[in-house]
PDB file of C-alpha atoms in Angstrom:
ATOM      1  CA  GLU W   1      14.378   2.857  38.562  1.00  0.00           C
ATOM      2  CA  ALA W   2      16.918   5.181  36.912  1.00  0.00           C
ATOM      3  CA  GLY W   3      20.428   4.626  37.689  1.00  0.00           C
ATOM      4  CA  VAL W   4      23.287   7.330  38.474  1.00  0.00           C
ATOM      5  CA  ALA W   5      23.474   9.860  35.640  1.00  0.00           C
ATOM      6  CA  GLN W   6      26.847  11.447  34.689  1.00  0.00           C
ATOM      7  CA  SER W   7      27.675  14.144  32.134  1.00  0.00           C
ATOM      8  CA  PRO W   8      29.609  14.558  30.024  1.00  0.00           C
ATOM      9  CA  ARG W   9      30.633  11.052  29.216  1.00  0.00           C
ATOM     10  CA  TYR W  10      33.830  12.216  27.586  1.00  0.00           C
ATOM     11  CA  LYS W  11      35.949  15.479  27.839  1.00  0.00           C
ATOM     12  CA  ILE W  12      39.329  16.562  26.248  1.00  0.00           C
ATOM     13  CA  ILE W  13      40.903  19.681  27.578  1.00  0.00           C
ATOM     14  CA  GLU W  14      44.362  21.255  27.580  1.00  0.00           C
ATOM     15  CA  LYS W  15      46.270  21.535  30.713  1.00  0.00           C
ATOM     16  CA  ARG W  16      45.697  24.468  32.604  1.00  0.00           C
ATOM     17  CA  GLN W  17      42.048  24.623  31.528  1.00  0.00           C
ATOM     18  CA  SER W  18      39.089  24.155  33.681  1.00  0.00           C
ATOM     19  CA  VAL W  19      36.482  21.434  33.591  1.00  0.00           C
ATOM     20  CA  ALA W  20      33.119  20.246  35.405  1.00  0.00           C
ATOM     21  CA  PHE W  21      31.570  17.023  35.756  1.00  0.00           C
ATOM     22  CA  TRP W  22      28.008  16.575  36.870  1.00  0.00           C
ATOM     23  CA  CYS W  23      26.339  13.845  38.597  1.00  0.00           C
ATOM     24  CA  ASN W  24      22.508  13.017  39.305  1.00  0.00           C
ATOM     25  CA  PRO W  25      22.342  10.020  41.793  1.00  0.00           C
ATOM     26  CA  ILE W  26      19.363   7.624  42.126  1.00  0.00           C
ATOM     27  CA  SER W  27      16.374   9.358  43.606  1.00  0.00           C
ATOM     28  CA  GLY W  28      16.054   9.383  47.469  1.00  0.00           C
ATOM     29  CA  HIS W  29      20.046   8.477  47.757  1.00  0.00           C
ATOM     30  CA  ALA W  30      21.208  10.395  50.585  1.00  0.00           C
ATOM     31  CA  THR W  31      24.985   9.637  50.279  1.00  0.00           C
ATOM     32  CA  LEU W  32      27.033  10.465  46.959  1.00  0.00           C
ATOM     33  CA  TYR W  33      30.497   9.842  46.334  1.00  0.00           C
ATOM     34  CA  TRP W  34      33.052  10.984  43.569  1.00  0.00           C
ATOM     35  CA  TYR W  35      35.910   8.494  42.762  1.00  0.00           C
ATOM     36  CA  GLN W  36      39.186   8.994  40.410  1.00  0.00           C
ATOM     37  CA  GLN W  37      39.973   6.037  38.471  1.00  0.00           C
ATOM     38  CA  ILE W  38      43.218   6.415  36.507  1.00  0.00           C
ATOM     39  CA  LEU W  39      43.902   3.775  33.852  1.00  0.00           C
ATOM     40  CA  GLY W  40      45.174   0.360  35.183  1.00  0.00           C
ATOM     41  CA  GLN W  41      43.977   1.307  38.776  1.00  0.00           C
ATOM     42  CA  GLY W  42      41.087   0.876  41.022  1.00  0.00           C
ATOM     43  CA  PRO W  43      38.941   3.677  41.811  1.00  0.00           C
ATOM     44  CA  LYS W  44      40.158   6.167  44.708  1.00  0.00           C
ATOM     45  CA  LEU W  45      37.484   8.221  46.755  1.00  0.00           C
ATOM     46  CA  LEU W  46      37.928  11.796  46.128  1.00  0.00           C
ATOM     47  CA  ILE W  47      34.848  13.134  48.478  1.00  0.00           C
ATOM     48  CA  GLN W  48      31.827  11.868  50.093  1.00  0.00           C
ATOM     49  CA  PHE W  49      28.720  13.570  50.589  1.00  0.00           C
ATOM     50  CA  GLN W  50      25.759  13.083  53.217  1.00  0.00           C
ATOM     51  CA  ASN W  51      22.882  14.995  51.817  1.00  0.00           C
ATOM     52  CA  ASN W  52      24.493  18.620  51.053  1.00  0.00           C
ATOM     53  CA  GLY W  53      27.010  18.180  53.731  1.00  0.00           C
ATOM     54  CA  VAL W  54      30.811  16.948  53.259  1.00  0.00           C
ATOM     55  CA  VAL W  55      31.478  13.635  55.067  1.00  0.00           C
ATOM     56  CA  ASP W  56      35.011  13.029  54.068  1.00  0.00           C
ATOM     57  CA  ASP W  57      37.189  15.214  51.614  1.00  0.00           C
ATOM     58  CA  SER W  58      40.608  14.118  52.793  1.00  0.00           C
ATOM     59  CA  GLN W  59      41.915  12.866  49.646  1.00  0.00           C
ATOM     60  CA  LEU W  60      40.400  15.631  47.594  1.00  0.00           C
ATOM     61  CA  PRO W  61      43.221  17.834  46.095  1.00  0.00           C
ATOM     62  CA  LYS W  62      41.737  20.875  47.348  1.00  0.00           C
ATOM     63  CA  ASP W  63      44.360  23.297  45.618  1.00  0.00           C
ATOM     64  CA  ARG W  64      42.671  22.611  42.341  1.00  0.00           C
ATOM     65  CA  PHE W  65      39.621  20.297  42.932  1.00  0.00           C
ATOM     66  CA  SER W  66      36.513  21.268  44.348  1.00  0.00           C
ATOM     67  CA  ALA W  67      32.901  19.817  44.575  1.00  0.00           C
ATOM     68  CA  GLU W  68      29.480  20.621  45.823  1.00  0.00           C
ATOM     69  CA  ARG W  69      26.136  19.412  46.108  1.00  0.00           C
ATOM     70  CA  LEU W  70      23.997  22.398  47.112  1.00  0.00           C
ATOM     71  CA  LYS W  71      20.596  21.160  47.327  1.00  0.00           C
ATOM     72  CA  GLY W  72      21.369  17.624  48.409  1.00  0.00           C
ATOM     73  CA  VAL W  73      20.778  15.993  45.205  1.00  0.00           C
ATOM     74  CA  ASP W  74      22.927  16.747  42.091  1.00  0.00           C
ATOM     75  CA  SER W  75      26.629  17.486  42.306  1.00  0.00           C
ATOM     76  CA  THR W  76      29.139  18.882  40.455  1.00  0.00           C
ATOM     77  CA  LEU W  77      33.172  18.287  40.597  1.00  0.00           C
ATOM     78  CA  LYS W  78      35.398  20.879  39.174  1.00  0.00           C
ATOM     79  CA  ILE W  79      39.161  20.919  38.355  1.00  0.00           C
ATOM     80  CA  GLN W  80      40.960  24.234  38.057  1.00  0.00           C
ATOM     81  CA  PRO W  81      43.461  24.207  36.693  1.00  0.00           C
ATOM     82  CA  ALA W  82      43.803  20.684  35.059  1.00  0.00           C
ATOM     83  CA  LYS W  83      47.042  18.840  35.106  1.00  0.00           C
ATOM     84  CA  LEU W  84      48.206  16.057  32.798  1.00  0.00           C
ATOM     85  CA  GLU W  85      48.004  13.680  35.960  1.00  0.00           C
ATOM     86  CA  ASP W  86      44.260  14.417  36.199  1.00  0.00           C
ATOM     87  CA  SER W  87      43.705  12.231  33.171  1.00  0.00           C
ATOM     88  CA  ALA W  88      41.292   9.545  34.437  1.00  0.00           C
ATOM     89  CA  VAL W  89      37.607   8.470  34.761  1.00  0.00           C
ATOM     90  CA  TYR W  90      35.671  10.368  37.304  1.00  0.00           C
ATOM     91  CA  LEU W  91      32.872   8.114  38.732  1.00  0.00           C
ATOM     92  CA  CYS W  92      30.049   9.110  40.906  1.00  0.00           C
ATOM     93  CA  ALA W  93      28.043   6.645  43.054  1.00  0.00           C
ATOM     94  CA  SER W  94      25.495   6.859  45.481  1.00  0.00           C
ATOM     95  CA  THR W  95      23.840   4.866  48.260  1.00  0.00           C
ATOM     96  CA  GLY W  96      20.324   4.910  50.223  1.00  0.00           C
ATOM     97  CA  GLN W  97      20.112   5.744  53.649  1.00  0.00           C
ATOM     98  CA  GLY W  98      22.008   2.961  56.069  1.00  0.00           C
ATOM     99  CA  SER W  99      22.856   0.872  52.989  1.00  0.00           C
ATOM    100  CA  ASN W 100      26.393  -0.387  51.947  1.00  0.00           C
ATOM    101  CA  GLU W 101      25.663  -0.592  48.423  1.00  0.00           C
ATOM    102  CA  GLN W 102      26.906   1.932  46.059  1.00  0.00           C
ATOM    103  CA  PHE W 103      25.632   2.280  42.738  1.00  0.00           C
ATOM    104  CA  PHE W 104      27.952   3.794  40.211  1.00  0.00           C
ATOM    105  CA  GLY W 105      27.259   5.714  37.176  1.00  0.00           C
ATOM    106  CA  PRO W 106      29.048   5.183  33.725  1.00  0.00           C
ATOM    107  CA  GLY W 107      31.712   7.787  34.503  1.00  0.00           C
ATOM    108  CA  THR W 108      33.281  10.758  32.836  1.00  0.00           C
ATOM    109  CA  ARG W 109      36.561  10.215  30.994  1.00  0.00           C
ATOM    110  CA  LEU W 110      38.882  13.097  31.111  1.00  0.00           C
ATOM    111  CA  THR W 111      42.055  13.388  28.996  1.00  0.00           C
ATOM    112  CA  VAL W 112      44.203  16.383  29.698  1.00  0.00           C
ATOM    113  CA  LEU W 113      46.659  17.211  26.820  1.00  0.00           C
TER     114      LEU W 113
ATOM    115  CA  GLY H   1      49.642   1.984  48.696  1.00  0.00           C
ATOM    116  CA  GLU H   2      47.037  -0.216  48.183  1.00  0.00           C
ATOM    117  CA  ASP H   3      45.213  -1.829  51.139  1.00  0.00           C
ATOM    118  CA  VAL H   4      43.800  -4.568  48.677  1.00  0.00           C
ATOM    119  CA  GLU H   5      45.691  -6.573  46.308  1.00  0.00           C
ATOM    120  CA  GLN H   6      44.682  -8.768  43.363  1.00  0.00           C
ATOM    121  CA  SER H   7      46.253 -10.498  40.635  1.00  0.00           C
ATOM    122  CA  LEU H   8      46.219  -8.472  37.326  1.00  0.00           C
ATOM    123  CA  PHE H   9      45.278 -10.761  34.721  1.00  0.00           C
ATOM    124  CA  LEU H  10      43.245 -14.060  34.292  1.00  0.00           C
ATOM    125  CA  SER H  11      42.512 -16.087  31.077  1.00  0.00           C
ATOM    126  CA  VAL H  12      40.098 -18.742  31.281  1.00  0.00           C
ATOM    127  CA  ARG H  13      38.250 -21.174  28.541  1.00  0.00           C
ATOM    128  CA  GLU H  14      34.819 -20.662  28.127  1.00  0.00           C
ATOM    129  CA  GLY H  15      32.780 -23.207  29.977  1.00  0.00           C
ATOM    130  CA  ASP H  16      35.552 -23.544  32.505  1.00  0.00           C
ATOM    131  CA  SER H  17      35.392 -22.153  36.091  1.00  0.00           C
ATOM    132  CA  SER H  18      37.192 -18.784  36.937  1.00  0.00           C
ATOM    133  CA  VAL H  19      38.742 -17.937  40.245  1.00  0.00           C
ATOM    134  CA  ILE H  20      39.771 -14.644  40.949  1.00  0.00           C
ATOM    135  CA  ASN H  21      41.766 -13.839  44.321  1.00  0.00           C
ATOM    136  CA  CYS H  22      42.332 -11.021  46.490  1.00  0.00           C
ATOM    137  CA  THR H  23      44.002  -9.972  49.799  1.00  0.00           C
ATOM    138  CA  TYR H  24      42.990  -7.379  52.172  1.00  0.00           C
ATOM    139  CA  THR H  25      44.287  -5.775  55.352  1.00  0.00           C
ATOM    140  CA  ASP H  26      41.492  -4.324  57.385  1.00  0.00           C
ATOM    141  CA  SER H  27      41.241  -6.638  60.303  1.00  0.00           C
ATOM    142  CA  SER H  28      38.263  -5.086  61.875  1.00  0.00           C
ATOM    143  CA  SER H  29      34.687  -5.754  61.087  1.00  0.00           C
ATOM    144  CA  THR H  30      34.233  -4.961  57.215  1.00  0.00           C
ATOM    145  CA  TYR H  31      32.316  -5.809  54.081  1.00  0.00           C
ATOM    146  CA  LEU H  32      33.975  -7.294  51.346  1.00  0.00           C
ATOM    147  CA  TYR H  33      32.860  -6.734  47.665  1.00  0.00           C
ATOM    148  CA  TRP H  34      33.244  -7.791  44.242  1.00  0.00           C
ATOM    149  CA  TYR H  35      32.588  -5.466  41.225  1.00  0.00           C
ATOM    150  CA  LYS H  36      32.334  -5.863  37.693  1.00  0.00           C
ATOM    151  CA  GLN H  37      33.549  -3.432  35.274  1.00  0.00           C
ATOM    152  CA  GLU H  38      32.945  -3.658  31.474  1.00  0.00           C
ATOM    153  CA  PRO H  39      34.406  -1.534  29.057  1.00  0.00           C
ATOM    154  CA  GLY H  40      33.214   2.110  29.228  1.00  0.00           C
ATOM    155  CA  ALA H  41      30.860   1.512  31.841  1.00  0.00           C
ATOM    156  CA  GLY H  42      30.677   1.971  35.456  1.00  0.00           C
ATOM    157  CA  LEU H  43      31.040  -0.657  38.228  1.00  0.00           C
ATOM    158  CA  GLN H  44      28.294  -3.213  38.678  1.00  0.00           C
ATOM    159  CA  LEU H  45      28.131  -4.762  42.440  1.00  0.00           C
ATOM    160  CA  LEU H  46      28.308  -8.581  41.943  1.00  0.00           C
ATOM    161  CA  THR H  47      28.179  -9.698  45.244  1.00  0.00           C
ATOM    162  CA  TYR H  48      29.278  -8.917  48.941  1.00  0.00           C
ATOM    163  CA  ILE H  49      30.227 -10.839  52.088  1.00  0.00           C
ATOM    164  CA  PHE H  50      30.505  -9.696  55.593  1.00  0.00           C
ATOM    165  CA  SER H  51      33.710 -10.805  57.473  1.00  0.00           C
ATOM    166  CA  ASN H  52      32.106 -13.033  59.846  1.00  0.00           C
ATOM    167  CA  MET H  53      31.095 -15.360  56.972  1.00  0.00           C
ATOM    168  CA  ASP H  54      32.919 -18.088  55.136  1.00  0.00           C
ATOM    169  CA  MET H  55      30.977 -18.262  51.987  1.00  0.00           C
ATOM    170  CA  LYS H  56      28.426 -16.875  50.049  1.00  0.00           C
ATOM    171  CA  GLN H  57      26.845 -18.490  46.946  1.00  0.00           C
ATOM    172  CA  ASP H  58      24.829 -16.630  44.364  1.00  0.00           C
ATOM    173  CA  GLN H  59      23.683 -18.419  41.037  1.00  0.00           C
ATOM    174  CA  ARG H  60      27.219 -18.862  39.301  1.00  0.00           C
ATOM    175  CA  LEU H  61      29.099 -16.980  41.602  1.00  0.00           C
ATOM    176  CA  THR H  62      30.867 -18.147  44.999  1.00  0.00           C
ATOM    177  CA  VAL H  63      32.765 -15.938  47.358  1.00  0.00           C
ATOM    178  CA  LEU H  64      34.993 -17.681  49.725  1.00  0.00           C
ATOM    179  CA  LEU H  65      36.536 -15.834  52.722  1.00  0.00           C
ATOM    180  CA  ASN H  66      39.581 -16.989  54.601  1.00  0.00           C
ATOM    181  CA  LYS H  67      39.739 -14.791  57.689  1.00  0.00           C
ATOM    182  CA  LYS H  68      42.963 -15.901  59.014  1.00  0.00           C
ATOM    183  CA  ASP H  69      44.771 -15.138  55.892  1.00  0.00           C
ATOM    184  CA  LYS H  70      42.687 -12.107  54.715  1.00  0.00           C
ATOM    185  CA  HIS H  71      42.107 -13.899  51.567  1.00  0.00           C
ATOM    186  CA  LEU H  72      39.107 -13.461  49.287  1.00  0.00           C
ATOM    187  CA  SER H  73      38.093 -15.316  46.173  1.00  0.00           C
ATOM    188  CA  LEU H  74      35.395 -15.096  43.648  1.00  0.00           C
ATOM    189  CA  ARG H  75      34.585 -18.080  41.727  1.00  0.00           C
ATOM    190  CA  ILE H  76      32.604 -18.051  38.538  1.00  0.00           C
ATOM    191  CA  ALA H  77      31.145 -21.166  37.362  1.00  0.00           C
ATOM    192  CA  ASP H  78      30.630 -21.912  33.662  1.00  0.00           C
ATOM    193  CA  THR H  79      32.278 -18.939  32.476  1.00  0.00           C
ATOM    194  CA  GLN H  80      30.764 -17.313  29.493  1.00  0.00           C
ATOM    195  CA  THR H  81      32.147 -14.835  27.015  1.00  0.00           C
ATOM    196  CA  GLY H  82      29.811 -12.300  28.762  1.00  0.00           C
ATOM    197  CA  ASP H  83      31.952 -12.659  31.821  1.00  0.00           C
ATOM    198  CA  SER H  84      35.028 -10.948  30.144  1.00  0.00           C
ATOM    199  CA  ALA H  85      35.674  -7.903  32.237  1.00  0.00           C
ATOM    200  CA  ILE H  86      37.699  -6.178  34.968  1.00  0.00           C
ATOM    201  CA  TYR H  87      36.850  -7.382  38.517  1.00  0.00           C
ATOM    202  CA  PHE H  88      37.512  -5.304  41.304  1.00  0.00           C
ATOM    203  CA  CYS H  89      37.957  -6.366  45.072  1.00  0.00           C
ATOM    204  CA  ALA H  90      36.960  -4.028  47.692  1.00  0.00           C
ATOM    205  CA  GLU H  91      36.670  -3.640  51.339  1.00  0.00           C
ATOM    206  CA  SER H  92      34.766  -1.095  53.580  1.00  0.00           C
ATOM    207  CA  PRO H  93      34.290  -0.655  57.451  1.00  0.00           C
ATOM    208  CA  THR H  94      30.959  -1.488  58.660  1.00  0.00           C
ATOM    209  CA  ASN H  95      30.608   2.189  60.231  1.00  0.00           C
ATOM    210  CA  ASP H  96      30.907   4.354  57.087  1.00  0.00           C
ATOM    211  CA  TYR H  97      30.995   2.125  53.945  1.00  0.00           C
ATOM    212  CA  LYS H  98      33.696   3.988  52.271  1.00  0.00           C
ATOM    213  CA  LEU H  99      35.142   1.558  49.492  1.00  0.00           C
ATOM    214  CA  SER H 100      38.951   0.754  49.172  1.00  0.00           C
ATOM    215  CA  PHE H 101      39.551  -1.009  45.791  1.00  0.00           C
ATOM    216  CA  GLY H 102      41.962  -3.325  44.465  1.00  0.00           C
ATOM    217  CA  ALA H 103      43.687  -2.499  41.083  1.00  0.00           C
ATOM    218  CA  GLY H 104      41.423  -4.976  39.452  1.00  0.00           C
ATOM    219  CA  THR H 105      42.044  -8.458  37.496  1.00  0.00           C
ATOM    220  CA  THR H 106      41.391  -8.491  34.049  1.00  0.00           C
ATOM    221  CA  VAL H 107      39.496 -11.655  33.050  1.00  0.00           C
ATOM    222  CA  THR H 108      39.589 -12.734  29.297  1.00  0.00           C
ATOM    223  CA  VAL H 109      37.286 -15.660  28.132  1.00  0.00           C
ATOM    224  CA  ARG H 110      38.651 -17.581  25.146  1.00  0.00           C
ATOM    225  CA  ALA H 111      36.578 -19.908  23.095  1.00  0.00           C
TER     226      ALA H 111
END
């Protein structure tokens, strides 16, 4: 079974630029999560989707971050415009229906200069 | 602030046992997890325990839960060099499974 796929693996941008990350969850997994992991910290949840609907986006900085999962499968996370403090690893995870086990992708490491 | 707290570093000799500690704050029914993160990789679920359990063993891994003190530990028996990684403690309520992570414990295994 293929795992959670993310791309790109690395991205370097300048502040005020825009960036987008892509996630393909495990096939059949209805729930998808985006986390932000700042260096030296644990991951923090940004947004949770159930199929194509948002379950929780309370921690998403909506003035600059947006996410969508239009067809209930792949998801994209966008930052526009980026700030220096957005430098982090962005992790995507997914779970099957009724399961508590989240499977994580390898992450996208973003550096904002 | 963090609801889950961990010590930041642990150094252990190869072949010895490692014990990683964590404290959590949620007093309701919850799942408690241990994840492993190797350099450049995502998080790998090692094991989890439900809050009404005291202990869970899985091969070299033993999880102990002290509900009174809200203290969770992970013991790795016969620690190997491949066990060098960052270990994250996390908790989630049983109704929505959203994870709250600690800051991670960096385990270094020395020969």
